[in-house]
Amino acid sequence: QVQLQESGPGLVKPSETLSLTCTVSGGSITSYYWSWIRQPPGTGLEWIGQIYHIGSTNYNPSLKSRVTISVDTSKNQLSLKLSSVTAADTAVYYCARTGIAAAGTPYFDHWGQGTLVTVSS
Amino acid sequence: SYELTQPPSMSVSPGQTASITCSGDKLGDKYACWYQQKPGQSPVLVIYQDRKRPSGIPERFSGSNSGNTATLTISGTQAMDEADYFCQAWDSSTVVFGGGTKLTVL
């Protein structure tokens, strides 16, 4: 059974870069797409972006200028970097295994437990 | 940008059928997924590609999608089904989520 575990600082200062890692166990990271999704407290889900192990990516247009998602196949990890953060980036950040259905539609069939990142000075 | 609209909340009596809707322009031409999220937990995929159930999801969960509306139907709703439900679609190489529906079973 695949498991995902997010890790990284829980507090980031405004204007700095948020950096998170997701460690995948129970399966190879080279077999699927992988995504980052966030959820501000008490609100809904927002897709950040996805990556395939060969490096192809898709990003949410609203975040694209600040986001980098990468994969380290040797460590079975994916990472997220979000630059120039503000309080609006405060959220629970999830990594998720991504399946691809008909018409290239992604769906998220395994999720990490999520990690809360607060942006505050 | 593409938008998906869900009712913020709805309630259902135990044993009855709950139908949660998700509306978007020509949504029926796309594929919809649904997620269940209970308080303090990560979302769980309950329906993908409009009507497919992942392994381990009870048969009482079903989905449909036509016209401008996708629907998640929970037959014989149980108290354990009380949760937030989010729809999701794919448009212009971007994942879009609905705002979520809080389902209360009472």
GROMACS .gro file of C-alpha atoms in nm:
model
  227
    1GLN     CA    1   0.000   0.000   0.000
    2VAL     CA    2   0.154   0.328  -0.108
    3GLN     CA    3   0.203   0.588   0.163
    4LEU     CA    4   0.292   0.954   0.132
    5GLN     CA    5   0.443   1.174   0.401
    6GLU     CA    6   0.490   1.549   0.374
    7SER     CA    7   0.764   1.724   0.566
    8GLY     CA    8   0.905   2.073   0.600
    9PRO     CA    9   0.891   2.390   0.809
   10GLY     CA   10   0.559   2.472   0.968
   11LEU     CA   11   0.632   2.843   0.977
   12VAL     CA   12   0.759   3.059   0.693
   13LYS     CA   13   0.815   3.435   0.693
   14PRO     CA   14   0.642   3.658   0.440
   15SER     CA   15   0.837   3.708   0.114
   16GLU     CA   16   1.042   3.393   0.176
   17THR     CA   17   1.023   3.057  -0.004
   18LEU     CA   18   0.811   2.770   0.122
   19SER     CA   19   0.984   2.432   0.072
   20LEU     CA   20   0.819   2.095   0.130
   21THR     CA   21   0.915   1.736   0.061
   22CYS     CA   22   0.690   1.436   0.010
   23THR     CA   23   0.839   1.092   0.069
   24VAL     CA   24   0.670   0.804  -0.111
   25SER     CA   25   0.688   0.453   0.032
   26GLY     CA   26   0.534   0.125  -0.078
   27GLY     CA   27   0.570   0.204  -0.446
   28SER     CA   28   0.795   0.361  -0.705
   29ILE     CA   29   0.767   0.729  -0.781
   30THR     CA   30   0.843   0.650  -1.145
   31SER     CA   31   0.511   0.478  -1.202
   32TYR     CA   32   0.268   0.763  -1.160
   33TYR     CA   33   0.208   1.135  -1.177
   34TRP     CA   34   0.229   1.320  -0.846
   35SER     CA   35   0.060   1.638  -0.731
   36TRP     CA   36   0.058   1.906  -0.466
   37ILE     CA   37  -0.275   2.036  -0.338
   38ARG     CA   38  -0.341   2.284  -0.060
   39GLN     CA   39  -0.633   2.373   0.165
   40PRO     CA   40  -0.646   2.703   0.355
   41PRO     CA   41  -0.798   2.660   0.702
   42GLY     CA   42  -1.173   2.608   0.688
   43THR     CA   43  -1.194   2.635   0.310
   44GLY     CA   44  -1.175   2.424  -0.002
   45LEU     CA   45  -0.906   2.252  -0.204
   46GLU     CA   46  -0.669   2.424  -0.447
   47TRP     CA   47  -0.454   2.233  -0.693
   48ILE     CA   48  -0.097   2.361  -0.709
   49GLY     CA   49   0.050   2.142  -0.981
   50GLN     CA   50   0.161   1.797  -1.092
   51ILE     CA   51   0.472   1.624  -1.218
   52TYR     CA   52   0.569   1.304  -1.395
   53HIS     CA   53   0.898   1.140  -1.304
   54ILE     CA   54   1.061   1.242  -1.633
   55GLY     CA   55   1.009   1.600  -1.528
   56SER     CA   56   0.704   1.711  -1.723
   57THR     CA   57   0.492   1.948  -1.516
   58ASN     CA   58   0.159   2.130  -1.513
   59TYR     CA   59   0.097   2.420  -1.276
   60ASN     CA   60  -0.207   2.613  -1.163
   61PRO     CA   61  -0.196   2.932  -1.372
   62SER     CA   62  -0.270   3.140  -1.063
   63LEU     CA   63   0.049   3.012  -0.893
   64LYS     CA   64   0.268   2.927  -1.190
   65SER     CA   65   0.504   3.222  -1.157
   66ARG     CA   66   0.594   3.121  -0.798
   67VAL     CA   67   0.586   2.740  -0.805
   68THR     CA   68   0.844   2.472  -0.878
   69ILE     CA   69   0.769   2.101  -0.840
   70SER     CA   70   1.047   1.847  -0.884
   71VAL     CA   71   1.114   1.477  -0.834
   72ASP     CA   72   1.415   1.295  -0.691
   73THR     CA   73   1.378   0.937  -0.814
   74SER     CA   74   1.681   0.819  -0.617
   75LYS     CA   75   1.507   0.915  -0.293
   76ASN     CA   76   1.150   0.843  -0.408
   77GLN     CA   77   1.059   1.199  -0.315
   78LEU     CA   78   0.887   1.494  -0.472
   79SER     CA   79   0.930   1.851  -0.361
   80LEU     CA   80   0.746   2.181  -0.370
   81LYS     CA   81   0.889   2.530  -0.368
   82LEU     CA   82   0.661   2.833  -0.349
   83SER     CA   83   0.835   3.167  -0.355
   84SER     CA   84   0.739   3.513  -0.227
   85VAL     CA   85   0.481   3.377   0.014
   86THR     CA   86   0.217   3.587   0.188
   87ALA     CA   87  -0.041   3.515   0.455
   88ALA     CA   88  -0.272   3.397   0.177
   89ASP     CA   89  -0.043   3.096   0.130
   90THR     CA   90  -0.118   2.970   0.480
   91ALA     CA   91  -0.272   2.627   0.429
   92VAL     CA   92  -0.248   2.255   0.481
   93TYR     CA   93  -0.033   2.124   0.197
   94TYR     CA   94  -0.097   1.774   0.065
   95CYS     CA   95   0.095   1.559  -0.177
   96ALA     CA   96  -0.109   1.306  -0.372
   97ARG     CA   97  -0.056   1.020  -0.610
   98THR     CA   98  -0.222   1.109  -0.937
   99GLY     CA   99  -0.393   0.870  -1.172
  100ILE     CA  100  -0.486   0.971  -1.524
  101ALA     CA  101  -0.836   0.882  -1.643
  102ALA     CA  102  -1.007   0.934  -1.976
  103ALA     CA  103  -0.928   1.252  -2.168
  104GLY     CA  104  -0.619   1.295  -1.954
  105THR     CA  105  -0.823   1.382  -1.646
  106PRO     CA  106  -0.618   1.354  -1.327
  107TYR     CA  107  -0.761   1.207  -1.012
  108PHE     CA  108  -0.598   1.178  -0.670
  109ASP     CA  109  -0.622   0.827  -0.527
  110HIS     CA  110  -0.371   0.842  -0.244
  111TRP     CA  111  -0.307   1.143  -0.023
  112GLY     CA  112  -0.053   1.227   0.242
  113GLN     CA  113  -0.172   1.333   0.586
  114GLY     CA  114  -0.098   1.695   0.502
  115THR     CA  115   0.123   1.949   0.672
  116LEU     CA  116   0.014   2.290   0.797
  117VAL     CA  117   0.230   2.577   0.680
  118THR     CA  118   0.171   2.915   0.839
  119VAL     CA  119   0.309   3.231   0.680
  120SER     CA  120   0.380   3.485   0.951
  121SER     CA  121   0.660   3.709   1.073
  122SER     CA  122  -1.109   3.035  -1.571
  123TYR     CA  123  -1.334   2.735  -1.533
  124GLU     CA  124  -1.553   2.715  -1.225
  125LEU     CA  125  -1.739   2.435  -1.049
  126THR     CA  126  -2.030   2.525  -0.822
  127GLN     CA  127  -2.160   2.312  -0.535
  128PRO     CA  128  -2.429   2.385  -0.276
  129PRO     CA  129  -2.250   2.479   0.048
  130SER     CA  130  -2.453   2.240   0.258
  131MET     CA  131  -2.727   1.985   0.259
  132SER     CA  132  -2.881   1.742   0.502
  133VAL     CA  133  -3.023   1.393   0.470
  134SER     CA  134  -3.192   1.148   0.704
  135PRO     CA  135  -3.022   0.816   0.775
  136GLY     CA  136  -3.121   0.553   0.521
  137GLN     CA  137  -3.231   0.810   0.265
  138THR     CA  138  -3.060   0.907  -0.061
  139ALA     CA  139  -2.831   1.210  -0.081
  140SER     CA  140  -2.766   1.371  -0.419
  141ILE     CA  141  -2.485   1.625  -0.423
  142THR     CA  142  -2.456   1.835  -0.737
  143CYS     CA  143  -2.163   2.002  -0.908
  144SER     CA  144  -2.230   2.249  -1.187
  145GLY     CA  145  -1.998   2.380  -1.457
  146ASP     CA  146  -2.020   2.494  -1.816
  147LYS     CA  147  -2.056   2.182  -2.034
  148LEU     CA  148  -1.930   1.971  -1.746
  149GLY     CA  149  -2.085   1.668  -1.912
  150ASP     CA  150  -1.823   1.697  -2.186
  151LYS     CA  151  -1.553   1.651  -1.924
  152TYR     CA  152  -1.494   1.391  -1.654
  153ALA     CA  153  -1.572   1.448  -1.288
  154CYS     CA  154  -1.427   1.307  -0.968
  155TRP     CA  155  -1.553   1.325  -0.613
  156TYR     CA  156  -1.373   1.331  -0.279
  157GLN     CA  157  -1.497   1.281   0.076
  158GLN     CA  158  -1.322   1.466   0.358
  159LYS     CA  159  -1.400   1.416   0.724
  160PRO     CA  160  -1.284   1.666   0.990
  161GLY     CA  161  -0.911   1.655   1.049
  162GLN     CA  162  -0.853   1.396   0.776
  163SER     CA  163  -0.718   1.397   0.423
  164PRO     CA  164  -0.961   1.374   0.132
  165VAL     CA  165  -1.055   1.029   0.003
  166LEU     CA  166  -1.139   0.960  -0.361
  167VAL     CA  167  -1.489   0.809  -0.385
  168ILE     CA  168  -1.569   0.846  -0.757
  169TYR     CA  169  -1.348   0.908  -1.062
  170GLN     CA  170  -1.418   0.930  -1.434
  171ASP     CA  171  -1.779   1.024  -1.359
  172ARG     CA  172  -1.895   0.690  -1.219
  173LYS     CA  173  -1.602   0.460  -1.134
  174ARG     CA  174  -1.553   0.357  -0.772
  175PRO     CA  175  -1.202   0.293  -0.636
  176SER     CA  176  -1.154  -0.034  -0.454
  177GLY     CA  177  -1.280  -0.019  -0.097
  178ILE     CA  178  -1.549   0.243  -0.164
  179PRO     CA  179  -1.895   0.112  -0.075
  180GLU     CA  180  -2.143   0.048  -0.354
  181ARG     CA  181  -2.382   0.302  -0.206
  182PHE     CA  182  -2.162   0.572  -0.363
  183SER     CA  183  -2.237   0.634  -0.732
  184GLY     CA  184  -2.182   0.911  -0.981
  185SER     CA  185  -2.327   1.054  -1.300
  186ASN     CA  186  -2.247   1.346  -1.529
  187SER     CA  187  -2.456   1.502  -1.801
  188GLY     CA  188  -2.517   1.845  -1.945
  189ASN     CA  189  -2.384   2.101  -1.701
  190THR     CA  190  -2.414   1.890  -1.385
  191ALA     CA  191  -2.228   1.605  -1.221
  192THR     CA  192  -2.401   1.430  -0.934
  193LEU     CA  193  -2.271   1.220  -0.647
  194THR     CA  194  -2.542   0.993  -0.511
  195ILE     CA  195  -2.522   0.821  -0.176
  196SER     CA  196  -2.790   0.556  -0.137
  197GLY     CA  197  -2.893   0.443   0.209
  198THR     CA  198  -2.690   0.720   0.370
  199GLN     CA  199  -2.521   0.629   0.695
  200ALA     CA  200  -2.404   0.844   0.982
  201MET     CA  201  -2.044   0.772   0.878
  202ASP     CA  202  -2.109   0.948   0.547
  203GLU     CA  203  -2.135   1.287   0.720
  204ALA     CA  204  -1.847   1.482   0.567
  205ASP     CA  205  -1.745   1.748   0.318
  206TYR     CA  206  -1.764   1.643  -0.047
  207PHE     CA  207  -1.564   1.807  -0.325
  208CYS     CA  208  -1.604   1.762  -0.700
  209GLN     CA  209  -1.311   1.800  -0.938
  210ALA     CA  210  -1.263   1.831  -1.313
  211TRP     CA  211  -0.989   1.906  -1.567
  212ASP     CA  212  -1.002   2.206  -1.795
  213SER     CA  213  -0.731   2.364  -2.008
  214SER     CA  214  -0.465   2.147  -1.844
  215THR     CA  215  -0.571   2.270  -1.501
  216VAL     CA  216  -0.735   2.082  -1.214
  217VAL     CA  217  -1.043   2.261  -1.083
  218PHE     CA  218  -1.220   2.183  -0.754
  219GLY     CA  219  -1.569   2.276  -0.650
  220GLY     CA  220  -1.611   2.472  -0.330
  221GLY     CA  221  -1.738   2.170  -0.139
  222THR     CA  222  -2.066   2.057   0.012
  223LYS     CA  223  -2.105   1.984   0.380
  224LEU     CA  224  -2.334   1.683   0.414
  225THR     CA  225  -2.511   1.647   0.746
  226VAL     CA  226  -2.682   1.319   0.833
  227LEU     CA  227  -2.960   1.375   1.085
   0.00000   0.00000   0.00000
